[in-house]
Structures are given as C-alpha cells and as structure tokens.
PDB file of C-alpha atoms in Angstrom:
ATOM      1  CA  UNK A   1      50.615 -27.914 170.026  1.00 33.00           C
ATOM      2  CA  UNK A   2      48.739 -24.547 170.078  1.00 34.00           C
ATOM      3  CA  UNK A   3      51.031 -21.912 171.584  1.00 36.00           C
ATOM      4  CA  UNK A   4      48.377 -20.804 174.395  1.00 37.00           C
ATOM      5  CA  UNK A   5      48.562 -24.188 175.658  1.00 38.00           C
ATOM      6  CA  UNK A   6      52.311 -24.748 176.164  1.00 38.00           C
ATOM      7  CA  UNK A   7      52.434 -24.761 180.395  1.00 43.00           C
ATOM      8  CA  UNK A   8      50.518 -26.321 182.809  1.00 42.00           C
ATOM      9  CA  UNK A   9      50.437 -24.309 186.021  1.00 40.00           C
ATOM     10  CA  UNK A  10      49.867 -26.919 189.161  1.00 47.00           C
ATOM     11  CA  UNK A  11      46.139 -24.929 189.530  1.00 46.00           C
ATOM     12  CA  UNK A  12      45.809 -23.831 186.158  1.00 44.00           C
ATOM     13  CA  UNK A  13      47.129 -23.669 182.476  1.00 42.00           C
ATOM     14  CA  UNK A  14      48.747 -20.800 181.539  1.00 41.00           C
ATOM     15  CA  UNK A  15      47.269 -18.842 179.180  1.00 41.00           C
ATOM     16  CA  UNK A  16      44.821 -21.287 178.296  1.00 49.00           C
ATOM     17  CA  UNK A  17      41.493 -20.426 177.121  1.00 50.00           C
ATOM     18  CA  UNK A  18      38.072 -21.749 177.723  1.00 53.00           C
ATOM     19  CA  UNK A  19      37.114 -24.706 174.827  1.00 54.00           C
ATOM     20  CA  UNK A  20      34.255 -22.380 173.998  1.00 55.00           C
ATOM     21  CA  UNK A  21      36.321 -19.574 173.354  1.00 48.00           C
ATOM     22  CA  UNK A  22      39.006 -21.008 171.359  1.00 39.00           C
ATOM     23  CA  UNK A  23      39.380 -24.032 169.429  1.00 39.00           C
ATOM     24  CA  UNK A  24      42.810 -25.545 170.412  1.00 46.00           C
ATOM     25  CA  UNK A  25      41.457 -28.180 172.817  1.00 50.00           C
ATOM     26  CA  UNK A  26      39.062 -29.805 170.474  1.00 47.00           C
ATOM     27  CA  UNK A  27      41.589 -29.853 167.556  1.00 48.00           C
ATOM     28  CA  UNK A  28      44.090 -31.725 169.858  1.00 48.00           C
ATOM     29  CA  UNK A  29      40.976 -34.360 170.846  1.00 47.00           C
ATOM     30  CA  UNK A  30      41.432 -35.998 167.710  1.00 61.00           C
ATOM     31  CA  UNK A  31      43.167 -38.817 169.699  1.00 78.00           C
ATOM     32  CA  UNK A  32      46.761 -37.001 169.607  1.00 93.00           C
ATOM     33  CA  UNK A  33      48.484 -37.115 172.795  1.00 95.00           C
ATOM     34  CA  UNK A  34      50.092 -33.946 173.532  1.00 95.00           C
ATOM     35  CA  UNK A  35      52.495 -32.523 176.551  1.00 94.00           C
ATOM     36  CA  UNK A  36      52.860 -30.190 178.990  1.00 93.00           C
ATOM     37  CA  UNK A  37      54.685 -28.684 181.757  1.00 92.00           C
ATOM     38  CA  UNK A  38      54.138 -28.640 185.314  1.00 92.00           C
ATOM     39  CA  UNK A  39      54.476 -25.662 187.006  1.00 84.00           C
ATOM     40  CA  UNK A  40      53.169 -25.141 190.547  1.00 91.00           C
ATOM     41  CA  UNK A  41      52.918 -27.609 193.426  1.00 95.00           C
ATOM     42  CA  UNK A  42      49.310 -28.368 193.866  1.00 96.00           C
ATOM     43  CA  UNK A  43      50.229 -32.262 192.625  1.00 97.00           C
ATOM     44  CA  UNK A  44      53.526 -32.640 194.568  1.00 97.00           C
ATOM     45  CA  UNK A  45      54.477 -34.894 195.550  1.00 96.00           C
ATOM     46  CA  UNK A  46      53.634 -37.046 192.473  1.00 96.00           C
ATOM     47  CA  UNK A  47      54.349 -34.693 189.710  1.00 97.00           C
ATOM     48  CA  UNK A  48      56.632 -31.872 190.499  1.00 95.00           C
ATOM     49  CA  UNK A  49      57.536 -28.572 189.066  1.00 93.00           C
ATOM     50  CA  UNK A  50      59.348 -28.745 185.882  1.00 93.00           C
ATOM     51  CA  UNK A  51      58.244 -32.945 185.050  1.00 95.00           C
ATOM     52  CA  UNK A  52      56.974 -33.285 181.436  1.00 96.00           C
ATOM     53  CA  UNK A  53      53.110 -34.919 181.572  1.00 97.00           C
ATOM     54  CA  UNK A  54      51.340 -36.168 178.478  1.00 96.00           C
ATOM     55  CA  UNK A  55      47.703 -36.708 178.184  1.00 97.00           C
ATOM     56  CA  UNK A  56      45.784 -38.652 176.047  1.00 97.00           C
ATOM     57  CA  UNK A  57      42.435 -36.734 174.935  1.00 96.00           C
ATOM     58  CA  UNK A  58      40.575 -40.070 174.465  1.00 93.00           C
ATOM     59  CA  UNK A  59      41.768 -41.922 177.424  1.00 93.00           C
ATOM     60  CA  UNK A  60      39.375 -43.696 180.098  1.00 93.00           C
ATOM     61  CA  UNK A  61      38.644 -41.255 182.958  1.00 95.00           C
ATOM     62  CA  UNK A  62      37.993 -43.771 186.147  1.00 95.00           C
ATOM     63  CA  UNK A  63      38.447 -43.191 190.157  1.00 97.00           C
ATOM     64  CA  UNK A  64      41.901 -42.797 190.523  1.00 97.00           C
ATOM     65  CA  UNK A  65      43.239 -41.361 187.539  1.00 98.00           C
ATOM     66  CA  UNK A  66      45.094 -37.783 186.808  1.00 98.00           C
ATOM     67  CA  UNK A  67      43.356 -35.584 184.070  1.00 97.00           C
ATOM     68  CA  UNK A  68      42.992 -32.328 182.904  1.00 96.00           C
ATOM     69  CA  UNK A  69      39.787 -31.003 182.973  1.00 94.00           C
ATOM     70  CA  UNK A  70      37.821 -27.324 182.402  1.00 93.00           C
ATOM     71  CA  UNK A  71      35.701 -26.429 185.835  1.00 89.00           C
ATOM     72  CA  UNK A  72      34.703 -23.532 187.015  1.00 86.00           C
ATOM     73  CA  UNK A  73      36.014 -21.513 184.408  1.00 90.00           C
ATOM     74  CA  UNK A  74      39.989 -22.593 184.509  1.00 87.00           C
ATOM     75  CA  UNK A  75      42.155 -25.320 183.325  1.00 87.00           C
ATOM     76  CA  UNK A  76      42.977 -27.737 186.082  1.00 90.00           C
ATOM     77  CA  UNK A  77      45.118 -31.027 186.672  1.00 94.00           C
ATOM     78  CA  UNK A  78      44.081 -32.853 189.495  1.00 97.00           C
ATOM     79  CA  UNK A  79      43.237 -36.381 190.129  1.00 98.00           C
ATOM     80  CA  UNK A  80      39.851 -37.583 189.681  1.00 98.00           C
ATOM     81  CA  UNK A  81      38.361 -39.316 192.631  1.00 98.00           C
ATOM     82  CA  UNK A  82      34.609 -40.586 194.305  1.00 95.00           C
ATOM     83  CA  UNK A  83      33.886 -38.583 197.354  1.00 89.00           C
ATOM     84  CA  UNK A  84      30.324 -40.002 198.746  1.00 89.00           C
ATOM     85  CA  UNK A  85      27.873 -39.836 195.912  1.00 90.00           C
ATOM     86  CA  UNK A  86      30.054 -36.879 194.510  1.00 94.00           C
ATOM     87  CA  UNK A  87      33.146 -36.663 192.158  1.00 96.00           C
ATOM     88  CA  UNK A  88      35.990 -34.293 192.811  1.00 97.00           C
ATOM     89  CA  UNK A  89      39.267 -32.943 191.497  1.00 97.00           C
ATOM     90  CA  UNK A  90      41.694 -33.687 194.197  1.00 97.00           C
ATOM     91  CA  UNK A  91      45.119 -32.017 194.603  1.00 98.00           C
ATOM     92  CA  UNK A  92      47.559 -34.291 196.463  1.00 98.00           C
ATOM     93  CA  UNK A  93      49.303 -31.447 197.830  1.00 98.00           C
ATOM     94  CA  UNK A  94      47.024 -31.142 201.244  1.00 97.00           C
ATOM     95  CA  UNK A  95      47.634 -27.215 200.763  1.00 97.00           C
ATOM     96  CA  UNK A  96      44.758 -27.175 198.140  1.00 96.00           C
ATOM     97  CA  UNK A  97      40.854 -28.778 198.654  1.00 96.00           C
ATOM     98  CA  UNK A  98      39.349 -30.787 196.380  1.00 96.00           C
ATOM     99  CA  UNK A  99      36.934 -29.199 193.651  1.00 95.00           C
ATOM    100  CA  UNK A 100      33.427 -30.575 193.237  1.00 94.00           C
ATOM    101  CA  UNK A 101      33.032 -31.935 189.757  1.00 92.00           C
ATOM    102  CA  UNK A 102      29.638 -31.144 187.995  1.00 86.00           C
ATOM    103  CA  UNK A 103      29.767 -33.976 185.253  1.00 88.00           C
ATOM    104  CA  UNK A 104      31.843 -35.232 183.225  1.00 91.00           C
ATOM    105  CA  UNK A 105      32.196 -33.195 180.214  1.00 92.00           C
ATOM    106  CA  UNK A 106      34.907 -30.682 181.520  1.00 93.00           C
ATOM    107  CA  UNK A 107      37.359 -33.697 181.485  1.00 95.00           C
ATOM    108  CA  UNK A 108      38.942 -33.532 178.712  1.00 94.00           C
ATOM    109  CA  UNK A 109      41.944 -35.617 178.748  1.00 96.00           C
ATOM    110  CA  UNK A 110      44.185 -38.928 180.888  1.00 97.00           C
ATOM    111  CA  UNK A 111      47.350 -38.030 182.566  1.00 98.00           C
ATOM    112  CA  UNK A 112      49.312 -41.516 180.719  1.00 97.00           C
ATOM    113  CA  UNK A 113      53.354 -40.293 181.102  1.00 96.00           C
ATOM    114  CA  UNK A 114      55.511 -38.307 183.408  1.00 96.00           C
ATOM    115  CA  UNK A 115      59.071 -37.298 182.528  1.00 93.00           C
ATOM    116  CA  UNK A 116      61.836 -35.070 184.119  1.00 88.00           C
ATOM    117  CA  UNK A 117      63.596 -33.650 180.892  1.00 85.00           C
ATOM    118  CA  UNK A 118      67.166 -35.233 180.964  1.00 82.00           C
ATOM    119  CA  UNK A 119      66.747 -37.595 183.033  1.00 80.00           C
ATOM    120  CA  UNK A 120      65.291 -40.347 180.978  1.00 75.00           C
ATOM    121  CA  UNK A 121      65.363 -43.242 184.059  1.00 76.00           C
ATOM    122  CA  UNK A 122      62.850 -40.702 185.458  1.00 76.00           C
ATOM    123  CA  UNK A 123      60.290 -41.300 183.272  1.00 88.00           C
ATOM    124  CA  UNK A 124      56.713 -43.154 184.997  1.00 92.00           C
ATOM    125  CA  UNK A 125      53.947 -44.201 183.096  1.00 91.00           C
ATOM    126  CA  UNK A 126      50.183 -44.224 184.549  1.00 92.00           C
ATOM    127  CA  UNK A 127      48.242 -46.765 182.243  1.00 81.00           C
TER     128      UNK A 127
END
C-alpha cells in the first residue's frame, strides 16, 4: 500500500491526497483489498481507535454499508445511508452530522473486515 495512505483518521485519512492529484487510489482499485487504521472516534462505537478495517475497492456500495469515499475535498469513512430523496455519509458517533453526498463517484471503496491487532477473536466481518 502507498505510504500516504497508511492511516485512516475517524474524519479523514492522513496524509491522503485527492485521486486527481495522485495516483495511489486508482492503482489500489484494481480489485485489491487493502487496510487501514482507525484513528479518531467519529465511527465509535462500531469501529474504534486503533481496529484494523479493510476495504474492498470493487465492493457493492448499498444503504447501510461503511465505505470510504472522497467529498468535499477529504478522505472520509462513514456509513452510507438514504436520508429523504438524498444520500449521506453518516458518522455513528452523534458528535459529528452527516455529509450530503453529491453522487456516487467519490465512493471509492466497501468497509468488508474489522480487526483489533492481537486479538484475533475480535475480528467482525461486514459482507
């Protein structure tokens, strides 16, 4: 995995760059699954600070689902949910609001796996 894409920050990746800018994303959307960090506490209580989350690049976005997606200009993890007519990126922490979602491009990849490193009972699959 590209080194400016090592940690997911509960808002934001670290370090991350836009897919215009830089070409790590779409290199990884090949169908390789690929893993991250979470840092932050915008998804807690589901996914906490320091759990291991792997997403899948070509896995079915659908109402309900955690992905990773590029809107308004940052990385994000949040889950994907129908709000009237409207889609949003929804936190679960009820310290953050939910993000309008323009289309569909920005999402660019399926939460499918949690882990807590060490702790391999831990572990929580989402497909």
């Amino acid at each position: 995995m590209p080194k400016d894409m090592e940690a997911l920050v509960g808002d934001t990746y670290a370090d991350a760059s836009s897919p215009e800018a830089h070409t790590a994303l779409p290199d990884c959307a090949g169908g390789e699954s690929f893993a991250l960090m979470v840092l932050g506490h915008s998804m807690a209580p589901e996914f906490n600070e320091g759990e291991i989350i792997v997403i899948e690049p070509d896995g079915l976005a659908q109402e309900g689902s955690y992905v990773l997606a590029w809107n308004q200009e940052e990385w994000t993890f949040r889950q994907l949910l129908r709000s009237g007519a409207e889609w949003v990126l929804h936190p679960l922490n009820p310290e953050f609001e939910d993000v309008p979602l323009e289309d569909f491009s920005g999402v660019r990849g399926v939460i499918i796996q949690k882990a807590l490193p060490g702790r391999r009972r831990a572990s929580k699959r989402y497909i």
